mmCIF file of C-alpha atoms in Angstrom:
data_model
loop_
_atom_site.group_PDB
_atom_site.id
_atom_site.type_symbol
_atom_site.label_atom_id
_atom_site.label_comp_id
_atom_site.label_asym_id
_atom_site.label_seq_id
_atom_site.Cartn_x
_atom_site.Cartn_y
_atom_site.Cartn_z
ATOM 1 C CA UNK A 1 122.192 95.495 94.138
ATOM 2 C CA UNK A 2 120.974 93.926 90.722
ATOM 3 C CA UNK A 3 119.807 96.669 87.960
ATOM 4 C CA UNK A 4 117.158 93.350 87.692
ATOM 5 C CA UNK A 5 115.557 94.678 90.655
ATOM 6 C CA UNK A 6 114.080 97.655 88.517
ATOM 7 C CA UNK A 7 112.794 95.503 85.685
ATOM 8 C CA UNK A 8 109.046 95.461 84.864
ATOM 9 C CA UNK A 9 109.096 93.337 82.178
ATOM 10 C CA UNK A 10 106.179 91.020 82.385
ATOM 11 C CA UNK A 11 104.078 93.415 84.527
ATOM 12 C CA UNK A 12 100.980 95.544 83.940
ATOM 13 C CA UNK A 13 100.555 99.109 84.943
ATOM 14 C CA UNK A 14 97.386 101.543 85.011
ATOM 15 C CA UNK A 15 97.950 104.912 85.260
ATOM 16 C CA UNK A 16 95.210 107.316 85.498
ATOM 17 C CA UNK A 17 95.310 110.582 83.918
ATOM 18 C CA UNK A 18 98.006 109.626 81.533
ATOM 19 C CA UNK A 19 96.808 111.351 78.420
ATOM 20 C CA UNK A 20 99.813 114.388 79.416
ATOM 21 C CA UNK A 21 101.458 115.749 81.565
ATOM 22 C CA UNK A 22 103.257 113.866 84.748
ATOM 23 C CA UNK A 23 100.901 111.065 83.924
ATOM 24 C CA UNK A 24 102.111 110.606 80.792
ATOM 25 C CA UNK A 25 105.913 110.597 81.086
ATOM 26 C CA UNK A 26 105.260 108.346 84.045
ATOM 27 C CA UNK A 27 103.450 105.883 81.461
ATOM 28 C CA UNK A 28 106.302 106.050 78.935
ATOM 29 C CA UNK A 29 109.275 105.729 81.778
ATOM 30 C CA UNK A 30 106.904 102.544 82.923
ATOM 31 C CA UNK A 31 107.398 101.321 79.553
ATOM 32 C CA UNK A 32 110.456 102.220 78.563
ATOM 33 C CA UNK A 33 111.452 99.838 82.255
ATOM 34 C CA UNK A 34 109.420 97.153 80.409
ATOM 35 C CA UNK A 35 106.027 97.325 81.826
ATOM 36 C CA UNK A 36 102.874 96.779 79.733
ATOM 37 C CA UNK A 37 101.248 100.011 79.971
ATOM 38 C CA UNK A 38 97.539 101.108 80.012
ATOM 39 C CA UNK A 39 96.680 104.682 79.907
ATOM 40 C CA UNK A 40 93.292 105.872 81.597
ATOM 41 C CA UNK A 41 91.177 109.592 81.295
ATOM 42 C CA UNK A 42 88.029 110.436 80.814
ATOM 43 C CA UNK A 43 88.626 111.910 76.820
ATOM 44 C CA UNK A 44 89.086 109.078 75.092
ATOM 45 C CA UNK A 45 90.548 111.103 71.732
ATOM 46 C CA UNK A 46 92.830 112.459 73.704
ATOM 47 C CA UNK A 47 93.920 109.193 75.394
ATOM 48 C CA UNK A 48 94.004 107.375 71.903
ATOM 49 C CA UNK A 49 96.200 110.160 70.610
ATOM 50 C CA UNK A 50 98.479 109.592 73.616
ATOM 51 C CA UNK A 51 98.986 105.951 72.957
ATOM 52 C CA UNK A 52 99.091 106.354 69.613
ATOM 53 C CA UNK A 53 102.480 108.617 70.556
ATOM 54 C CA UNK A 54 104.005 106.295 72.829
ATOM 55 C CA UNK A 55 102.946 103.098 70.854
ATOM 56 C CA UNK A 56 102.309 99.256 71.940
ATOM 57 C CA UNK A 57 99.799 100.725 74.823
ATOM 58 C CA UNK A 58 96.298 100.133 75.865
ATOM 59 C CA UNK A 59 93.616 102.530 76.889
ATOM 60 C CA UNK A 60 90.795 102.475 80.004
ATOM 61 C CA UNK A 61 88.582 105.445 79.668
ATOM 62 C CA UNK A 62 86.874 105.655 83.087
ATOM 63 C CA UNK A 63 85.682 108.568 85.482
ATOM 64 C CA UNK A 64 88.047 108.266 88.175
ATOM 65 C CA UNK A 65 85.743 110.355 90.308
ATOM 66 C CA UNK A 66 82.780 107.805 89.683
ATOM 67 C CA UNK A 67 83.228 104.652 92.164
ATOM 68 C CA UNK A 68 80.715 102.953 90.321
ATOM 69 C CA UNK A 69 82.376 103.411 86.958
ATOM 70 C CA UNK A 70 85.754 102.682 88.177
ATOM 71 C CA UNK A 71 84.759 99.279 89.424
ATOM 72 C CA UNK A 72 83.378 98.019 86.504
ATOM 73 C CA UNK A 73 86.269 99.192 84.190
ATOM 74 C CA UNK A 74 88.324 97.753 86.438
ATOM 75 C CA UNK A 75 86.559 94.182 87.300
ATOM 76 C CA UNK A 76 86.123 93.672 83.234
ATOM 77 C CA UNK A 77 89.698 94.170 82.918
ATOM 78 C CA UNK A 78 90.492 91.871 85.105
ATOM 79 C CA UNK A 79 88.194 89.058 83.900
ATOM 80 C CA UNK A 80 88.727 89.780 80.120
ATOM 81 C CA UNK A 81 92.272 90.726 79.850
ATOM 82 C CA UNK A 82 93.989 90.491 82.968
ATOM 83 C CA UNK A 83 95.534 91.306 85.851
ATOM 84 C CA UNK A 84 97.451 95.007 87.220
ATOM 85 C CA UNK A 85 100.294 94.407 88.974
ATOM 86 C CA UNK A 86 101.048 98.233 89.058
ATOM 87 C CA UNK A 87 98.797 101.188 89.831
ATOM 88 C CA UNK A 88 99.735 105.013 89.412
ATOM 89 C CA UNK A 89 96.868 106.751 91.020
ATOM 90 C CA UNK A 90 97.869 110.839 89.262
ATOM 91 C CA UNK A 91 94.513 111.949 88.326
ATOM 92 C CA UNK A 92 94.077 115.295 89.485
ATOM 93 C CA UNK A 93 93.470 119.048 89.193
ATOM 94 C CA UNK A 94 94.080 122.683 90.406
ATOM 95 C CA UNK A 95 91.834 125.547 91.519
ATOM 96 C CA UNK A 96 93.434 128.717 92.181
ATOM 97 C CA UNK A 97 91.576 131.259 93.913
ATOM 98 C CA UNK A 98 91.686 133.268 97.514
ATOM 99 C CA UNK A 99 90.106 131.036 100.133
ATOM 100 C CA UNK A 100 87.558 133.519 100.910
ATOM 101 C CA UNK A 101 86.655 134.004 97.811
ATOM 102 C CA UNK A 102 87.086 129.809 96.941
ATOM 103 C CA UNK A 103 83.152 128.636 95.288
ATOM 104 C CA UNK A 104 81.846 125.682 97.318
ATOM 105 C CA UNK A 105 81.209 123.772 93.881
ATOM 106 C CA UNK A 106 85.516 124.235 93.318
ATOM 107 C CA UNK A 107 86.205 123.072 96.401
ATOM 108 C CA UNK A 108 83.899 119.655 96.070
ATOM 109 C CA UNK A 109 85.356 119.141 92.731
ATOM 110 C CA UNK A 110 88.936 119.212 93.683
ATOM 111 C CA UNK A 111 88.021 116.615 96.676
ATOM 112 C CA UNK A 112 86.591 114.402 94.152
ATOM 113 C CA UNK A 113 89.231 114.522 91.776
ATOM 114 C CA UNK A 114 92.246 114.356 94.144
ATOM 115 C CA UNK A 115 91.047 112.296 97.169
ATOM 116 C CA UNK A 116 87.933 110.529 95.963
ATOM 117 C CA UNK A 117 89.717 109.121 92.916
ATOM 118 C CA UNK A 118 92.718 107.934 95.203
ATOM 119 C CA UNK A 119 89.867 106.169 97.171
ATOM 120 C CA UNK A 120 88.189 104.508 94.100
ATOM 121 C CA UNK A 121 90.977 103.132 92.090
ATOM 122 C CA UNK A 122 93.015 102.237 94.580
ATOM 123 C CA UNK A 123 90.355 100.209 96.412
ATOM 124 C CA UNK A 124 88.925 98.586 92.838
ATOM 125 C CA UNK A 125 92.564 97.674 91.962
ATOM 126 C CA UNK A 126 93.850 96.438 95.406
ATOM 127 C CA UNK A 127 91.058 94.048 95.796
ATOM 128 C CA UNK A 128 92.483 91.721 93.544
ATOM 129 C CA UNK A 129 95.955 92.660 94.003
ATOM 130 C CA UNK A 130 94.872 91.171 97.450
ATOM 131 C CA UNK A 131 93.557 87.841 96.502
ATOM 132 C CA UNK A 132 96.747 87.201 94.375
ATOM 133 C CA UNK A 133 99.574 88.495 97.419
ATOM 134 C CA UNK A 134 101.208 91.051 95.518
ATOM 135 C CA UNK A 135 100.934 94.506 94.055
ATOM 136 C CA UNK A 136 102.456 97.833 93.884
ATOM 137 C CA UNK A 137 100.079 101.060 94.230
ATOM 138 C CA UNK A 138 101.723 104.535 93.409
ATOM 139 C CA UNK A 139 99.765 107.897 94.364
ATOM 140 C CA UNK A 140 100.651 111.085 93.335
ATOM 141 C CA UNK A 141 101.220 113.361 95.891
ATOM 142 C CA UNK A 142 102.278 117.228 95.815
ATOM 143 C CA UNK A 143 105.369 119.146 97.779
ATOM 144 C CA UNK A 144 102.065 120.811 99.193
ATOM 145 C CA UNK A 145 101.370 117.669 100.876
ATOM 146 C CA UNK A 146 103.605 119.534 103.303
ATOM 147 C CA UNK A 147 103.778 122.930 102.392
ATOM 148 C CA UNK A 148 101.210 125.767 101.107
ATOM 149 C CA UNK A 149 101.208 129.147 99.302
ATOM 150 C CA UNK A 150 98.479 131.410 99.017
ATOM 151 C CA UNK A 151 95.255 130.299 96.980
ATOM 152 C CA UNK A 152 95.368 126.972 96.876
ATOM 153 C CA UNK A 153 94.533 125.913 100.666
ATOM 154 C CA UNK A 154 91.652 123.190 99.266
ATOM 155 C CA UNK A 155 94.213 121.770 96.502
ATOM 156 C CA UNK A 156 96.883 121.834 99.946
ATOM 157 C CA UNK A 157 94.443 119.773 101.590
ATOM 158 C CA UNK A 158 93.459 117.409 99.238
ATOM 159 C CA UNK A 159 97.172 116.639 98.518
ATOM 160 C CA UNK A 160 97.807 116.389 102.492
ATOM 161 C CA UNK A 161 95.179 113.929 102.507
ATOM 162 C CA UNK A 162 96.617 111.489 99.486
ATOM 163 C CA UNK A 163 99.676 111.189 101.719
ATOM 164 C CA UNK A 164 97.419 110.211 104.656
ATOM 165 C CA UNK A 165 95.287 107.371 102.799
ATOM 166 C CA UNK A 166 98.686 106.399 101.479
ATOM 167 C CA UNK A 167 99.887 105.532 105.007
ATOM 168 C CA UNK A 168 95.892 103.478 105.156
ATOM 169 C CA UNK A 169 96.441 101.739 102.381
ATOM 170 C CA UNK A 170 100.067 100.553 103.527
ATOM 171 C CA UNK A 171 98.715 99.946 106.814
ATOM 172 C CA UNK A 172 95.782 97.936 105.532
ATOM 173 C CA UNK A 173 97.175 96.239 102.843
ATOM 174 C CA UNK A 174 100.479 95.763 103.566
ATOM 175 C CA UNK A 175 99.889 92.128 105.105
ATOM 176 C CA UNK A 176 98.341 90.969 101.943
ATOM 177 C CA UNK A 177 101.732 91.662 100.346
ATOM 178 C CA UNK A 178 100.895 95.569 98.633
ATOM 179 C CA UNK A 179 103.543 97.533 98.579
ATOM 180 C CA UNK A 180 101.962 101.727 98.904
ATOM 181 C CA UNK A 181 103.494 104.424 98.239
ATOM 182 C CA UNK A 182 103.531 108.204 97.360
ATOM 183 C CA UNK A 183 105.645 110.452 95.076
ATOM 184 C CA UNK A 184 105.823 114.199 95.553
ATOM 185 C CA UNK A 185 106.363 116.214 92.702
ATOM 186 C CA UNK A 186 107.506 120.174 93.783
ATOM 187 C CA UNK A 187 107.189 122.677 90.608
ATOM 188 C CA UNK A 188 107.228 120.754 87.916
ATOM 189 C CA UNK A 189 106.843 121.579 83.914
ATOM 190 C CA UNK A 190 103.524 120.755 83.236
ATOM 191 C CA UNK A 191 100.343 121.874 81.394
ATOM 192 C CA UNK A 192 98.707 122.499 85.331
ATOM 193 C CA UNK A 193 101.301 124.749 85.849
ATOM 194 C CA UNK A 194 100.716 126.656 83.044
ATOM 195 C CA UNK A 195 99.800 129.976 84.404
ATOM 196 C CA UNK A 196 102.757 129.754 87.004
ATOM 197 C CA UNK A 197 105.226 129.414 84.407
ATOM 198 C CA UNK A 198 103.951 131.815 82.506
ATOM 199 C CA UNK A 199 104.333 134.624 85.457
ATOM 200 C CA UNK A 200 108.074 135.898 85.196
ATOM 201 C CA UNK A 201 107.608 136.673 89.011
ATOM 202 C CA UNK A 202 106.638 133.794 90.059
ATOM 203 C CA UNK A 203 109.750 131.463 88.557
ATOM 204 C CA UNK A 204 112.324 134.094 89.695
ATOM 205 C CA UNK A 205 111.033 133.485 93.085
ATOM 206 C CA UNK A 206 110.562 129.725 92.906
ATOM 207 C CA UNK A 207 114.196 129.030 91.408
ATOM 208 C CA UNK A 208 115.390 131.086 94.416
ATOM 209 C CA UNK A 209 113.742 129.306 96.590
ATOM 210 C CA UNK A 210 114.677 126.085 95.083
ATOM 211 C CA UNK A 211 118.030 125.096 96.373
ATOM 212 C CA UNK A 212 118.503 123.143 92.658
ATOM 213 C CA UNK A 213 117.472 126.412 91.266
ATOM 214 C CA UNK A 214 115.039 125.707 88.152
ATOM 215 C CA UNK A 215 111.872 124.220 87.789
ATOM 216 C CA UNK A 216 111.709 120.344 87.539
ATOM 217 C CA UNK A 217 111.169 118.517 84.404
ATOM 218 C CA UNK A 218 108.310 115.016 84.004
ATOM 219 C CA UNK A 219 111.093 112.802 83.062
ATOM 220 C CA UNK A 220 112.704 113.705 86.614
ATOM 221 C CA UNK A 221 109.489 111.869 88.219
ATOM 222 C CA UNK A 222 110.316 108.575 86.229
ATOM 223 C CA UNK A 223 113.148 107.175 88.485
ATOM 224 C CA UNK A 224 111.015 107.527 91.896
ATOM 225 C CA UNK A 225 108.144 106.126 90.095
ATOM 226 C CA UNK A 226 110.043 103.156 88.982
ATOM 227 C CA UNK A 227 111.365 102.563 92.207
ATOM 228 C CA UNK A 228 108.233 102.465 93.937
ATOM 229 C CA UNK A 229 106.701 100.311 91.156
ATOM 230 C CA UNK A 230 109.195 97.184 91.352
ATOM 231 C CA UNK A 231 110.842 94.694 93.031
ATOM 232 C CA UNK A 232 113.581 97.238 94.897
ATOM 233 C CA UNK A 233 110.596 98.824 96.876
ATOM 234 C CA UNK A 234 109.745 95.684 98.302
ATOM 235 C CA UNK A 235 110.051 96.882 102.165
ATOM 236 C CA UNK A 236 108.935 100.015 101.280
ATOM 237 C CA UNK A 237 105.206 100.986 102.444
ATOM 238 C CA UNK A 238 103.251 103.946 103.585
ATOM 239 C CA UNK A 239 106.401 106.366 102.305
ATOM 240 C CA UNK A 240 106.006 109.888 100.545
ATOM 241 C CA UNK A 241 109.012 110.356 98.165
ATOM 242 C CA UNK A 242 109.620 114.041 97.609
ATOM 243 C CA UNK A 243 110.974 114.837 94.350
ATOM 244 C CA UNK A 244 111.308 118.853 94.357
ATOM 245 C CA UNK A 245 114.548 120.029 93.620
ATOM 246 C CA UNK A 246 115.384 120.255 97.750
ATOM 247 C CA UNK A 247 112.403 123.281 98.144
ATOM 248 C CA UNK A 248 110.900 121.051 101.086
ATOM 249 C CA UNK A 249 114.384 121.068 102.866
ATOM 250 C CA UNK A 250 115.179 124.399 103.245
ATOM 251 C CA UNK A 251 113.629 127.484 104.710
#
């Protein structure tokens, strides 16, 4: 197999979310493969001081929760600058809290954020991926797309359900010549994992229960992502890639 397979060069990505984080290193492994990169968030300092740090990038502010929004961002792109070959849907957030106990206004939030913005993006983006036969779309899934832990049941199922409209999109779009996929992150270093890595408890337990033992790192997620995003994924659709250290294979 030809390392040519992998090579971006001469396409476009949007990633959403990108300012840190998982977005982030996924928008500098993108580049580094040789993708033009444009980062999207809804703070635009913060998005200008991330492309200021990884250089030669462009910036999208949009409200991936606001359909509206994103399909205006995303139609003047198109028309004034041009086309995405390459979408990383990653937007998203975490709510921890007893299910009980979980406020109404939480759980709405986290469906906008992680499902809704799937939904918006992907559909703005795909319809002109569609008209020109080709495209690659990328969603961010969770290793609690297929497992959960206590206090985070809405977060479980909005992460269950990015897997599912992953499997739509491939199923709708496929024919038109998308390629849609999902990436699984387990416990990964990141600012939304904060508090977890923080708790001494909590990462003696998880790097037991990992069978690679530690906590994953961003760059980890760059591989998969560039997989999924080029020409070697081209019979790939409707798959969830897990990346978690092995946690989702044993008991």
């Amino acid at each position: 197999m030809s390392i040519q397979l992998f090579d971006l060069r001469g396409k476009r990505a949007l990633i959403t979310g990108s300012s840190q984080g998982i977005g982030f290193a996924l928008a500098k492994g993108l580049q580094e493969a040789g993708a033009e990169v444009v980062l999207n968030g809804r703070d635009e300092v913060k998005l200008k001081a991330a492309a200021a740090e990884l250089g030669g990038v462009a910036i999208l502010p949009f409200d991936v929760t606001d359909h509206q929004a994103v399909r205006d961002a995303i139609d003047a792109f198109e028309a004034q600058t041009g086309c995405f070959d390459i979408l990383v849907n990653n937007a998203g957030m975490q709510h921890r809290t007893p299910l009980e106990d979980f406020p109404a206004d939480a759980f709405e939030r986290l469906m906008r954020t992680n499902v809704s913005s799937v939904f918006n993006v992907g559909q703005a983006v795909a319809r002109h991926m569609i008209k020109r036969g080709r495209g690659k779309i990328v969603n961010i899934a969770s290793v609690q797309t297929a497992l959960a832990r206590p206090g985070i049941a809405p977060y479980t199922a909005t992460k269950g359900a990015v897997a599912n409209l992953t499997k739509g999109m491939a199923t709708d779009w496929a024919r038109y010549g998308l390629q849609c996929n999902a990436i699984a992150p387990g416990y990964f270093e990141t600012p939304l994992n904060a508090a977890l890595m923080g708790d001494p408890q909590f990462s003696a337990w998880l790097e037991k229960r990992t069978p690679a033992g530690r906590w994953g790192k961003v760059e980890e997620l760059v591989g998969a992502c560039i997989f999924l995003a080029s020409n070697a994924s081209s019979f790939v659709n409707g798959h969830v890639l897990y990346v978690d250290g092995g946690i989702t294979a044993s008991l």
